[in-house]
Amino acid sequence: MSSSMALRDLQRDLESKANDLAKIQKDIAKDHQLRKKYTIQLGENELVLKELDLLEEEANVYKLIGPVLVKQDLAEANANVRKRIEYISAELKRVDASIHDNEGQQNSKREAMMKLQQRLQSIQAGKAKA
Amino acid sequence: MASSSSSSSARGELEKMGIDQLKALKEQADLEVNLLQDSLNNIRTANARLESAAGALNDLSLRPQGKKMLVPLTASLYVPGTLDEADKVLVDIGTGYFIEKTMEDGKDYCQRKINLLKSNYEQLFEVLAKKKSVADEAGMVLQSKVRQLQAATTS
């Protein structure tokens, strides 16, 4: 009697842990997408910075804002691109840390689930013998 | 010598794996191979666009100033115009920035980008070749295992 209740509790616990694990995995997948996006943006901005550095002082720089090409100062363009690169690098680091944390949580959840499954199996094996 | 011994040790690893694991590994490797193929295709397309841009630049530099030309306003509407200064070009460097360059620098820019893409393509191709060989090996080992299993169960 009590053992079947313990069985049900264990199964419910396993289910809830499985749901948690699925949620963590979805978060990890979303973080990976984000990481990809940031890496691409970082690469593009670094290319732009390189090109801007190759320019001479008086060369004309234009920025596309909507449908308008606006003349920009070379120094200002440099500063803007550098700031964007800083921001994207910081975001990338944040996403990496989040992925690291989530992966740690994922592993510990998996271990907990495995232990639960083992207990479940041993109880069921015990009941089958009885 | 070294490469054959490393591939045979990899094969030994593959042989040790169970059929399910092997199947999962092969599927994973196939997925990665497809992704790499797509990336390679993208690079090839981008390279083609850059080459046509470089060609257009070259052509433009040959035209004299004041030459009559048709300027596209939309995909189906062209208006007549005359070529002004062909010495300055606007280059799109990404993230919405455009820089004014001389014709020479513009051609140089195109060439630089083409070279960059070519080296990326070659690096990616090498990675693809390695992944493909892993996928093929896994497939062969999987097939032989399945055959072994069938022979064992039918005999």
PDB file of C-alpha atoms in Angstrom:
ATOM      1  CA  MET A   1       0.000   0.000   0.000  1.00  0.00           C
ATOM      2  CA  SER A   2       2.535   2.540   1.129  1.00  0.00           C
ATOM      3  CA  SER A   3       5.006   1.286  -1.412  1.00  0.00           C
ATOM      4  CA  SER A   4       2.600   1.954  -4.281  1.00  0.00           C
ATOM      5  CA  MET A   5       2.063   5.487  -2.970  1.00  0.00           C
ATOM      6  CA  ALA A   6       5.832   5.946  -2.776  1.00  0.00           C
ATOM      7  CA  LEU A   7       5.945   4.638  -6.340  1.00  0.00           C
ATOM      8  CA  ARG A   8       3.419   7.251  -7.501  1.00  0.00           C
ATOM      9  CA  ASP A   9       5.307  10.007  -5.687  1.00  0.00           C
ATOM     10  CA  LEU A  10       8.523   8.955  -7.309  1.00  0.00           C
ATOM     11  CA  GLN A  11       6.886   8.908 -10.723  1.00  0.00           C
ATOM     12  CA  ARG A  12       5.412  12.350 -10.239  1.00  0.00           C
ATOM     13  CA  ASP A  13       8.774  13.643  -9.101  1.00  0.00           C
ATOM     14  CA  LEU A  14      10.397  12.113 -12.167  1.00  0.00           C
ATOM     15  CA  GLU A  15       7.809  13.745 -14.404  1.00  0.00           C
ATOM     16  CA  SER A  16       8.314  17.174 -12.902  1.00  0.00           C
ATOM     17  CA  LYS A  17      12.077  16.812 -13.193  1.00  0.00           C
ATOM     18  CA  ALA A  18      11.634  15.789 -16.828  1.00  0.00           C
ATOM     19  CA  ASN A  19       9.588  18.942 -17.454  1.00  0.00           C
ATOM     20  CA  ASP A  20      12.243  21.078 -15.789  1.00  0.00           C
ATOM     21  CA  LEU A  21      14.912  19.433 -17.922  1.00  0.00           C
ATOM     22  CA  ALA A  22      12.941  20.109 -21.108  1.00  0.00           C
ATOM     23  CA  LYS A  23      12.581  23.774 -20.127  1.00  0.00           C
ATOM     24  CA  ILE A  24      16.313  24.086 -19.419  1.00  0.00           C
ATOM     25  CA  GLN A  25      17.125  22.511 -22.768  1.00  0.00           C
ATOM     26  CA  LYS A  26      14.829  24.947 -24.555  1.00  0.00           C
ATOM     27  CA  ASP A  27      16.580  27.821 -22.790  1.00  0.00           C
ATOM     28  CA  ILE A  28      19.955  26.450 -23.844  1.00  0.00           C
ATOM     29  CA  ALA A  29      18.790  26.202 -27.462  1.00  0.00           C
ATOM     30  CA  LYS A  30      17.504  29.801 -27.375  1.00  0.00           C
ATOM     31  CA  ASP A  31      20.788  30.969 -25.888  1.00  0.00           C
ATOM     32  CA  HIS A  32      22.690  29.210 -28.660  1.00  0.00           C
ATOM     33  CA  GLN A  33      20.629  31.030 -31.279  1.00  0.00           C
ATOM     34  CA  LEU A  34      21.332  34.325 -29.518  1.00  0.00           C
ATOM     35  CA  ARG A  35      25.004  33.521 -29.348  1.00  0.00           C
ATOM     36  CA  LYS A  36      25.073  32.832 -33.085  1.00  0.00           C
ATOM     37  CA  LYS A  37      23.365  36.149 -33.809  1.00  0.00           C
ATOM     38  CA  TYR A  38      25.791  38.094 -31.616  1.00  0.00           C
ATOM     39  CA  THR A  39      28.826  36.361 -33.102  1.00  0.00           C
ATOM     40  CA  ILE A  40      27.710  37.282 -36.622  1.00  0.00           C
ATOM     41  CA  GLN A  41      27.042  40.896 -35.627  1.00  0.00           C
ATOM     42  CA  LEU A  42      30.397  41.137 -33.891  1.00  0.00           C
ATOM     43  CA  GLY A  43      32.190  39.831 -36.974  1.00  0.00           C
ATOM     44  CA  GLU A  44      30.392  42.301 -39.255  1.00  0.00           C
ATOM     45  CA  ASN A  45      31.157  45.266 -36.993  1.00  0.00           C
ATOM     46  CA  GLU A  46      34.815  44.321 -36.760  1.00  0.00           C
ATOM     47  CA  LEU A  47      35.000  44.221 -40.567  1.00  0.00           C
ATOM     48  CA  VAL A  48      33.464  47.707 -40.686  1.00  0.00           C
ATOM     49  CA  LEU A  49      35.985  48.974 -38.135  1.00  0.00           C
ATOM     50  CA  LYS A  50      38.843  47.594 -40.188  1.00  0.00           C
ATOM     51  CA  GLU A  51      37.605  49.355 -43.303  1.00  0.00           C
ATOM     52  CA  LEU A  52      37.114  52.617 -41.421  1.00  0.00           C
ATOM     53  CA  ASP A  53      40.661  52.380 -40.074  1.00  0.00           C
ATOM     54  CA  LEU A  54      42.005  52.070 -43.600  1.00  0.00           C
ATOM     55  CA  LEU A  55      40.404  55.379 -44.557  1.00  0.00           C
ATOM     56  CA  GLU A  56      42.251  58.660 -44.591  1.00  0.00           C
ATOM     57  CA  GLU A  57      41.166  61.559 -42.416  1.00  0.00           C
ATOM     58  CA  GLU A  58      39.090  63.525 -44.926  1.00  0.00           C
ATOM     59  CA  ALA A  59      37.373  60.578 -46.594  1.00  0.00           C
ATOM     60  CA  ASN A  60      33.588  60.763 -46.586  1.00  0.00           C
ATOM     61  CA  VAL A  61      31.582  58.328 -44.501  1.00  0.00           C
ATOM     62  CA  TYR A  62      27.834  57.939 -44.884  1.00  0.00           C
ATOM     63  CA  LYS A  63      25.378  56.052 -42.691  1.00  0.00           C
ATOM     64  CA  LEU A  64      22.145  54.557 -43.983  1.00  0.00           C
ATOM     65  CA  ILE A  65      19.347  55.647 -41.631  1.00  0.00           C
ATOM     66  CA  GLY A  66      16.128  54.270 -43.055  1.00  0.00           C
ATOM     67  CA  PRO A  67      15.995  55.399 -46.693  1.00  0.00           C
ATOM     68  CA  VAL A  68      18.395  58.296 -46.095  1.00  0.00           C
ATOM     69  CA  LEU A  69      22.154  58.306 -46.573  1.00  0.00           C
ATOM     70  CA  VAL A  70      23.514  60.739 -43.994  1.00  0.00           C
ATOM     71  CA  LYS A  71      27.044  62.071 -44.075  1.00  0.00           C
ATOM     72  CA  GLN A  72      28.916  61.201 -40.888  1.00  0.00           C
ATOM     73  CA  ASP A  73      32.156  62.275 -39.362  1.00  0.00           C
ATOM     74  CA  LEU A  74      34.873  59.627 -39.569  1.00  0.00           C
ATOM     75  CA  ALA A  75      35.699  60.003 -35.864  1.00  0.00           C
ATOM     76  CA  GLU A  76      32.022  59.708 -34.959  1.00  0.00           C
ATOM     77  CA  ALA A  77      31.574  56.621 -37.126  1.00  0.00           C
ATOM     78  CA  ASN A  78      34.650  55.044 -35.534  1.00  0.00           C
ATOM     79  CA  ALA A  79      33.338  55.799 -32.049  1.00  0.00           C
ATOM     80  CA  ASN A  80      29.903  54.380 -32.868  1.00  0.00           C
ATOM     81  CA  VAL A  81      31.260  51.162 -34.295  1.00  0.00           C
ATOM     82  CA  ARG A  82      33.631  50.723 -31.375  1.00  0.00           C
ATOM     83  CA  LYS A  83      30.814  51.220 -28.896  1.00  0.00           C
ATOM     84  CA  ARG A  84      28.673  48.676 -30.701  1.00  0.00           C
ATOM     85  CA  ILE A  85      31.538  46.186 -30.655  1.00  0.00           C
ATOM     86  CA  GLU A  86      31.943  46.700 -26.896  1.00  0.00           C
ATOM     87  CA  TYR A  87      28.231  46.228 -26.319  1.00  0.00           C
ATOM     88  CA  ILE A  88      28.010  43.102 -28.447  1.00  0.00           C
ATOM     89  CA  SER A  89      31.085  41.575 -26.770  1.00  0.00           C
ATOM     90  CA  ALA A  90      29.532  42.172 -23.363  1.00  0.00           C
ATOM     91  CA  GLU A  91      26.251  40.591 -24.476  1.00  0.00           C
ATOM     92  CA  LEU A  92      28.136  37.628 -25.924  1.00  0.00           C
ATOM     93  CA  LYS A  93      29.918  37.081 -22.611  1.00  0.00           C
ATOM     94  CA  ARG A  94      26.616  37.270 -20.773  1.00  0.00           C
ATOM     95  CA  VAL A  95      25.032  34.677 -23.068  1.00  0.00           C
ATOM     96  CA  ASP A  96      28.052  32.400 -22.701  1.00  0.00           C
ATOM     97  CA  ALA A  97      27.763  32.561 -18.911  1.00  0.00           C
ATOM     98  CA  SER A  98      24.042  31.809 -19.150  1.00  0.00           C
ATOM     99  CA  ILE A  99      24.731  28.794 -21.381  1.00  0.00           C
ATOM    100  CA  HIS A 100      27.362  27.563 -18.934  1.00  0.00           C
ATOM    101  CA  ASP A 101      24.967  27.853 -15.991  1.00  0.00           C
ATOM    102  CA  ASN A 102      22.130  26.171 -17.829  1.00  0.00           C
ATOM    103  CA  GLU A 103      24.348  23.312 -18.918  1.00  0.00           C
ATOM    104  CA  GLY A 104      25.409  22.794 -15.314  1.00  0.00           C
ATOM    105  CA  GLN A 105      21.763  22.742 -14.227  1.00  0.00           C
ATOM    106  CA  GLN A 106      20.936  20.374 -17.063  1.00  0.00           C
ATOM    107  CA  ASN A 107      23.592  17.908 -15.950  1.00  0.00           C
ATOM    108  CA  SER A 108      22.554  17.976 -12.305  1.00  0.00           C
ATOM    109  CA  LYS A 109      18.889  17.491 -13.296  1.00  0.00           C
ATOM    110  CA  ARG A 110      19.887  14.529 -15.452  1.00  0.00           C
ATOM    111  CA  GLU A 111      21.786  12.953 -12.578  1.00  0.00           C
ATOM    112  CA  ALA A 112      18.861  13.468 -10.215  1.00  0.00           C
ATOM    113  CA  MET A 113      16.529  11.904 -12.763  1.00  0.00           C
ATOM    114  CA  MET A 114      18.808   8.908 -13.245  1.00  0.00           C
ATOM    115  CA  LYS A 115      18.921   8.316  -9.494  1.00  0.00           C
ATOM    116  CA  LEU A 116      15.123   8.555  -9.316  1.00  0.00           C
ATOM    117  CA  GLN A 117      14.765   6.124 -12.183  1.00  0.00           C
ATOM    118  CA  GLN A 118      17.081   3.658 -10.473  1.00  0.00           C
ATOM    119  CA  ARG A 119      15.042   3.853  -7.258  1.00  0.00           C
ATOM    120  CA  LEU A 120      11.863   3.430  -9.270  1.00  0.00           C
ATOM    121  CA  GLN A 121      13.228   0.399 -11.052  1.00  0.00           C
ATOM    122  CA  SER A 122      14.418  -1.257  -7.839  1.00  0.00           C
ATOM    123  CA  ILE A 123      11.029  -0.704  -6.180  1.00  0.00           C
ATOM    124  CA  GLN A 124       9.183  -2.095  -9.184  1.00  0.00           C
ATOM    125  CA  ALA A 125      11.554  -5.086  -9.301  1.00  0.00           C
ATOM    126  CA  GLY A 126      10.894  -5.633  -5.576  1.00  0.00           C
ATOM    127  CA  LYS A 127       7.105  -5.512  -6.128  1.00  0.00           C
ATOM    128  CA  ALA A 128       7.359  -7.923  -9.059  1.00  0.00           C
ATOM    129  CA  LYS A 129       9.157 -10.453  -6.874  1.00  0.00           C
ATOM    130  CA  ALA A 130       6.594 -10.111  -4.086  1.00  0.00           C
TER     131      ALA A 130
ATOM    132  CA  MET B   1      51.308   6.456 -41.870  1.00  0.00           C
ATOM    133  CA  ALA B   2      50.141   8.759 -39.090  1.00  0.00           C
ATOM    134  CA  SER B   3      46.841   9.522 -40.788  1.00  0.00           C
ATOM    135  CA  SER B   4      46.031   5.855 -41.417  1.00  0.00           C
ATOM    136  CA  SER B   5      46.770   4.903 -37.826  1.00  0.00           C
ATOM    137  CA  SER B   6      44.605   7.743 -36.512  1.00  0.00           C
ATOM    138  CA  SER B   7      41.756   6.763 -38.820  1.00  0.00           C
ATOM    139  CA  SER B   8      42.032   3.111 -37.771  1.00  0.00           C
ATOM    140  CA  SER B   9      41.945   4.118 -34.106  1.00  0.00           C
ATOM    141  CA  ALA B  10      38.851   6.201 -34.871  1.00  0.00           C
ATOM    142  CA  ARG B  11      37.391   3.153 -36.573  1.00  0.00           C
ATOM    143  CA  GLY B  12      38.181   1.098 -33.470  1.00  0.00           C
ATOM    144  CA  GLU B  13      36.191   3.640 -31.430  1.00  0.00           C
ATOM    145  CA  LEU B  14      33.306   3.420 -33.850  1.00  0.00           C
ATOM    146  CA  GLU B  15      33.330  -0.401 -33.707  1.00  0.00           C
ATOM    147  CA  LYS B  16      33.071  -0.315 -29.933  1.00  0.00           C
ATOM    148  CA  MET B  17      29.880   1.740 -29.994  1.00  0.00           C
ATOM    149  CA  GLY B  18      26.458   0.157 -29.927  1.00  0.00           C
ATOM    150  CA  ILE B  19      24.170   0.243 -32.961  1.00  0.00           C
ATOM    151  CA  ASP B  20      21.910   2.941 -31.537  1.00  0.00           C
ATOM    152  CA  GLN B  21      24.820   5.143 -30.575  1.00  0.00           C
ATOM    153  CA  LEU B  22      26.324   4.647 -34.002  1.00  0.00           C
ATOM    154  CA  LYS B  23      23.070   5.602 -35.685  1.00  0.00           C
ATOM    155  CA  ALA B  24      22.791   8.752 -33.558  1.00  0.00           C
ATOM    156  CA  LEU B  25      26.393   9.672 -34.336  1.00  0.00           C
ATOM    157  CA  LYS B  26      25.870   9.176 -38.065  1.00  0.00           C
ATOM    158  CA  GLU B  27      22.718  11.304 -38.034  1.00  0.00           C
ATOM    159  CA  GLN B  28      24.491  14.041 -36.118  1.00  0.00           C
ATOM    160  CA  ALA B  29      27.427  13.961 -38.528  1.00  0.00           C
ATOM    161  CA  ASP B  30      25.071  14.048 -41.545  1.00  0.00           C
ATOM    162  CA  LEU B  31      23.309  17.071 -40.098  1.00  0.00           C
ATOM    163  CA  GLU B  32      26.600  18.876 -39.629  1.00  0.00           C
ATOM    164  CA  VAL B  33      27.685  17.977 -43.165  1.00  0.00           C
ATOM    165  CA  ASN B  34      24.462  19.500 -44.535  1.00  0.00           C
ATOM    166  CA  LEU B  35      24.947  22.673 -42.506  1.00  0.00           C
ATOM    167  CA  LEU B  36      28.514  22.991 -43.743  1.00  0.00           C
ATOM    168  CA  GLN B  37      27.380  22.440 -47.340  1.00  0.00           C
ATOM    169  CA  ASP B  38      24.841  25.255 -46.966  1.00  0.00           C
ATOM    170  CA  SER B  39      27.481  27.587 -45.596  1.00  0.00           C
ATOM    171  CA  LEU B  40      29.784  26.708 -48.477  1.00  0.00           C
ATOM    172  CA  ASN B  41      27.001  27.476 -50.945  1.00  0.00           C
ATOM    173  CA  ASN B  42      26.375  30.830 -49.283  1.00  0.00           C
ATOM    174  CA  ILE B  43      30.031  31.719 -49.566  1.00  0.00           C
ATOM    175  CA  ARG B  44      30.027  30.766 -53.231  1.00  0.00           C
ATOM    176  CA  THR B  45      26.985  32.969 -53.910  1.00  0.00           C
ATOM    177  CA  ALA B  46      28.508  35.919 -52.077  1.00  0.00           C
ATOM    178  CA  ASN B  47      31.740  35.440 -53.997  1.00  0.00           C
ATOM    179  CA  ALA B  48      29.875  35.448 -57.309  1.00  0.00           C
ATOM    180  CA  ARG B  49      28.161  38.722 -56.342  1.00  0.00           C
ATOM    181  CA  LEU B  50      31.481  40.295 -55.402  1.00  0.00           C
ATOM    182  CA  GLU B  51      33.057  39.165 -58.657  1.00  0.00           C
ATOM    183  CA  SER B  52      30.232  40.696 -60.684  1.00  0.00           C
ATOM    184  CA  ALA B  53      30.589  43.913 -58.639  1.00  0.00           C
ATOM    185  CA  ALA B  54      34.312  43.979 -59.419  1.00  0.00           C
ATOM    186  CA  GLY B  55      33.520  43.380 -63.084  1.00  0.00           C
ATOM    187  CA  ALA B  56      30.999  46.234 -63.098  1.00  0.00           C
ATOM    188  CA  LEU B  57      33.584  48.520 -61.496  1.00  0.00           C
ATOM    189  CA  ASN B  58      36.137  47.613 -64.112  1.00  0.00           C
ATOM    190  CA  ASP B  59      33.644  48.300 -66.857  1.00  0.00           C
ATOM    191  CA  LEU B  60      32.637  51.618 -65.321  1.00  0.00           C
ATOM    192  CA  SER B  61      36.231  52.772 -65.069  1.00  0.00           C
ATOM    193  CA  LEU B  62      36.634  52.299 -68.799  1.00  0.00           C
ATOM    194  CA  ARG B  63      33.728  54.615 -69.674  1.00  0.00           C
ATOM    195  CA  PRO B  64      34.448  58.262 -70.396  1.00  0.00           C
ATOM    196  CA  GLN B  65      32.863  61.043 -68.407  1.00  0.00           C
ATOM    197  CA  GLY B  66      29.652  62.374 -69.951  1.00  0.00           C
ATOM    198  CA  LYS B  67      28.812  59.071 -71.606  1.00  0.00           C
ATOM    199  CA  LYS B  68      25.054  58.541 -72.070  1.00  0.00           C
ATOM    200  CA  MET B  69      23.641  55.683 -69.998  1.00  0.00           C
ATOM    201  CA  LEU B  70      20.337  54.252 -68.711  1.00  0.00           C
ATOM    202  CA  VAL B  71      19.929  54.434 -64.944  1.00  0.00           C
ATOM    203  CA  PRO B  72      17.619  51.900 -63.231  1.00  0.00           C
ATOM    204  CA  LEU B  73      15.040  53.513 -60.951  1.00  0.00           C
ATOM    205  CA  THR B  74      13.136  50.296 -60.343  1.00  0.00           C
ATOM    206  CA  ALA B  75      13.494  46.774 -61.670  1.00  0.00           C
ATOM    207  CA  SER B  76      11.525  47.714 -64.774  1.00  0.00           C
ATOM    208  CA  LEU B  77      12.081  51.466 -65.099  1.00  0.00           C
ATOM    209  CA  TYR B  78      15.233  52.992 -66.541  1.00  0.00           C
ATOM    210  CA  VAL B  79      15.845  56.684 -67.184  1.00  0.00           C
ATOM    211  CA  PRO B  80      18.449  58.173 -69.487  1.00  0.00           C
ATOM    212  CA  GLY B  81      21.374  59.931 -67.846  1.00  0.00           C
ATOM    213  CA  THR B  82      24.974  60.875 -68.343  1.00  0.00           C
ATOM    214  CA  LEU B  83      27.955  59.436 -66.492  1.00  0.00           C
ATOM    215  CA  ASP B  84      29.350  62.025 -64.120  1.00  0.00           C
ATOM    216  CA  GLU B  85      32.550  61.358 -62.285  1.00  0.00           C
ATOM    217  CA  ALA B  86      33.475  57.688 -62.423  1.00  0.00           C
ATOM    218  CA  ASP B  87      36.400  58.198 -60.131  1.00  0.00           C
ATOM    219  CA  LYS B  88      34.456  58.166 -56.838  1.00  0.00           C
ATOM    220  CA  VAL B  89      32.449  55.144 -55.733  1.00  0.00           C
ATOM    221  CA  LEU B  90      30.333  54.468 -52.622  1.00  0.00           C
ATOM    222  CA  VAL B  91      31.225  51.185 -50.951  1.00  0.00           C
ATOM    223  CA  ASP B  92      28.824  49.353 -48.611  1.00  0.00           C
ATOM    224  CA  ILE B  93      30.992  48.044 -45.786  1.00  0.00           C
ATOM    225  CA  GLY B  94      28.176  46.602 -43.653  1.00  0.00           C
ATOM    226  CA  THR B  95      25.951  47.611 -40.693  1.00  0.00           C
ATOM    227  CA  GLY B  96      24.575  50.511 -42.754  1.00  0.00           C
ATOM    228  CA  TYR B  97      27.868  52.302 -43.327  1.00  0.00           C
ATOM    229  CA  PHE B  98      28.983  53.508 -46.756  1.00  0.00           C
ATOM    230  CA  ILE B  99      32.351  55.036 -47.564  1.00  0.00           C
ATOM    231  CA  GLU B 100      33.396  57.099 -50.517  1.00  0.00           C
ATOM    232  CA  LYS B 101      36.404  55.627 -52.211  1.00  0.00           C
ATOM    233  CA  THR B 102      38.314  56.191 -55.411  1.00  0.00           C
ATOM    234  CA  MET B 103      37.801  53.758 -58.239  1.00  0.00           C
ATOM    235  CA  GLU B 104      41.185  52.196 -57.464  1.00  0.00           C
ATOM    236  CA  ASP B 105      40.351  51.699 -53.789  1.00  0.00           C
ATOM    237  CA  GLY B 106      36.932  50.368 -54.719  1.00  0.00           C
ATOM    238  CA  LYS B 107      38.460  47.733 -56.967  1.00  0.00           C
ATOM    239  CA  ASP B 108      40.981  46.946 -54.241  1.00  0.00           C
ATOM    240  CA  TYR B 109      38.146  46.568 -51.722  1.00  0.00           C
ATOM    241  CA  CYS B 110      36.341  44.087 -53.951  1.00  0.00           C
ATOM    242  CA  GLN B 111      39.529  42.133 -54.465  1.00  0.00           C
ATOM    243  CA  ARG B 112      40.231  42.038 -50.725  1.00  0.00           C
ATOM    244  CA  LYS B 113      36.754  40.752 -49.954  1.00  0.00           C
ATOM    245  CA  ILE B 114      37.004  38.141 -52.693  1.00  0.00           C
ATOM    246  CA  ASN B 115      40.303  36.903 -51.247  1.00  0.00           C
ATOM    247  CA  LEU B 116      38.860  36.801 -47.737  1.00  0.00           C
ATOM    248  CA  LEU B 117      35.899  34.759 -48.919  1.00  0.00           C
ATOM    249  CA  LYS B 118      38.159  32.416 -50.869  1.00  0.00           C
ATOM    250  CA  SER B 119      40.259  31.634 -47.794  1.00  0.00           C
ATOM    251  CA  ASN B 120      37.112  31.145 -45.682  1.00  0.00           C
ATOM    252  CA  TYR B 121      35.772  28.800 -48.342  1.00  0.00           C
ATOM    253  CA  GLU B 122      38.947  26.719 -48.294  1.00  0.00           C
ATOM    254  CA  GLN B 123      39.000  26.467 -44.503  1.00  0.00           C
ATOM    255  CA  LEU B 124      35.351  25.447 -44.438  1.00  0.00           C
ATOM    256  CA  PHE B 125      35.912  22.912 -47.187  1.00  0.00           C
ATOM    257  CA  GLU B 126      38.590  21.198 -45.126  1.00  0.00           C
ATOM    258  CA  VAL B 127      36.276  20.987 -42.117  1.00  0.00           C
ATOM    259  CA  LEU B 128      33.540  19.607 -44.370  1.00  0.00           C
ATOM    260  CA  ALA B 129      35.856  16.937 -45.790  1.00  0.00           C
ATOM    261  CA  LYS B 130      36.759  15.733 -42.294  1.00  0.00           C
ATOM    262  CA  LYS B 131      33.144  15.656 -41.115  1.00  0.00           C
ATOM    263  CA  LYS B 132      32.114  13.823 -44.273  1.00  0.00           C
ATOM    264  CA  SER B 133      34.730  11.127 -43.738  1.00  0.00           C
ATOM    265  CA  VAL B 134      33.539  10.665 -40.145  1.00  0.00           C
ATOM    266  CA  ALA B 135      29.937  10.368 -41.341  1.00  0.00           C
ATOM    267  CA  ASP B 136      30.913   7.869 -44.044  1.00  0.00           C
ATOM    268  CA  GLU B 137      32.971   5.752 -41.643  1.00  0.00           C
ATOM    269  CA  ALA B 138      30.125   5.703 -39.143  1.00  0.00           C
ATOM    270  CA  GLY B 139      27.745   4.669 -41.908  1.00  0.00           C
ATOM    271  CA  MET B 140      29.969   1.792 -43.027  1.00  0.00           C
ATOM    272  CA  VAL B 141      30.538   0.490 -39.504  1.00  0.00           C
ATOM    273  CA  LEU B 142      26.803   0.770 -38.838  1.00  0.00           C
ATOM    274  CA  GLN B 143      25.957  -1.227 -41.956  1.00  0.00           C
ATOM    275  CA  SER B 144      28.423  -3.994 -41.138  1.00  0.00           C
ATOM    276  CA  LYS B 145      27.094  -4.204 -37.574  1.00  0.00           C
ATOM    277  CA  VAL B 146      23.509  -4.421 -38.760  1.00  0.00           C
ATOM    278  CA  ARG B 147      24.496  -7.183 -41.172  1.00  0.00           C
ATOM    279  CA  GLN B 148      26.289  -9.034 -38.360  1.00  0.00           C
ATOM    280  CA  LEU B 149      23.206  -8.729 -36.204  1.00  0.00           C
ATOM    281  CA  GLN B 150      20.930 -10.017 -38.962  1.00  0.00           C
ATOM    282  CA  ALA B 151      23.268 -12.936 -39.687  1.00  0.00           C
ATOM    283  CA  ALA B 152      23.331 -13.767 -35.949  1.00  0.00           C
ATOM    284  CA  THR B 153      19.557 -13.632 -35.532  1.00  0.00           C
ATOM    285  CA  THR B 154      18.727 -15.614 -38.675  1.00  0.00           C
ATOM    286  CA  SER B 155      21.295 -18.362 -38.070  1.00  0.00           C
TER     287      SER B 155
END
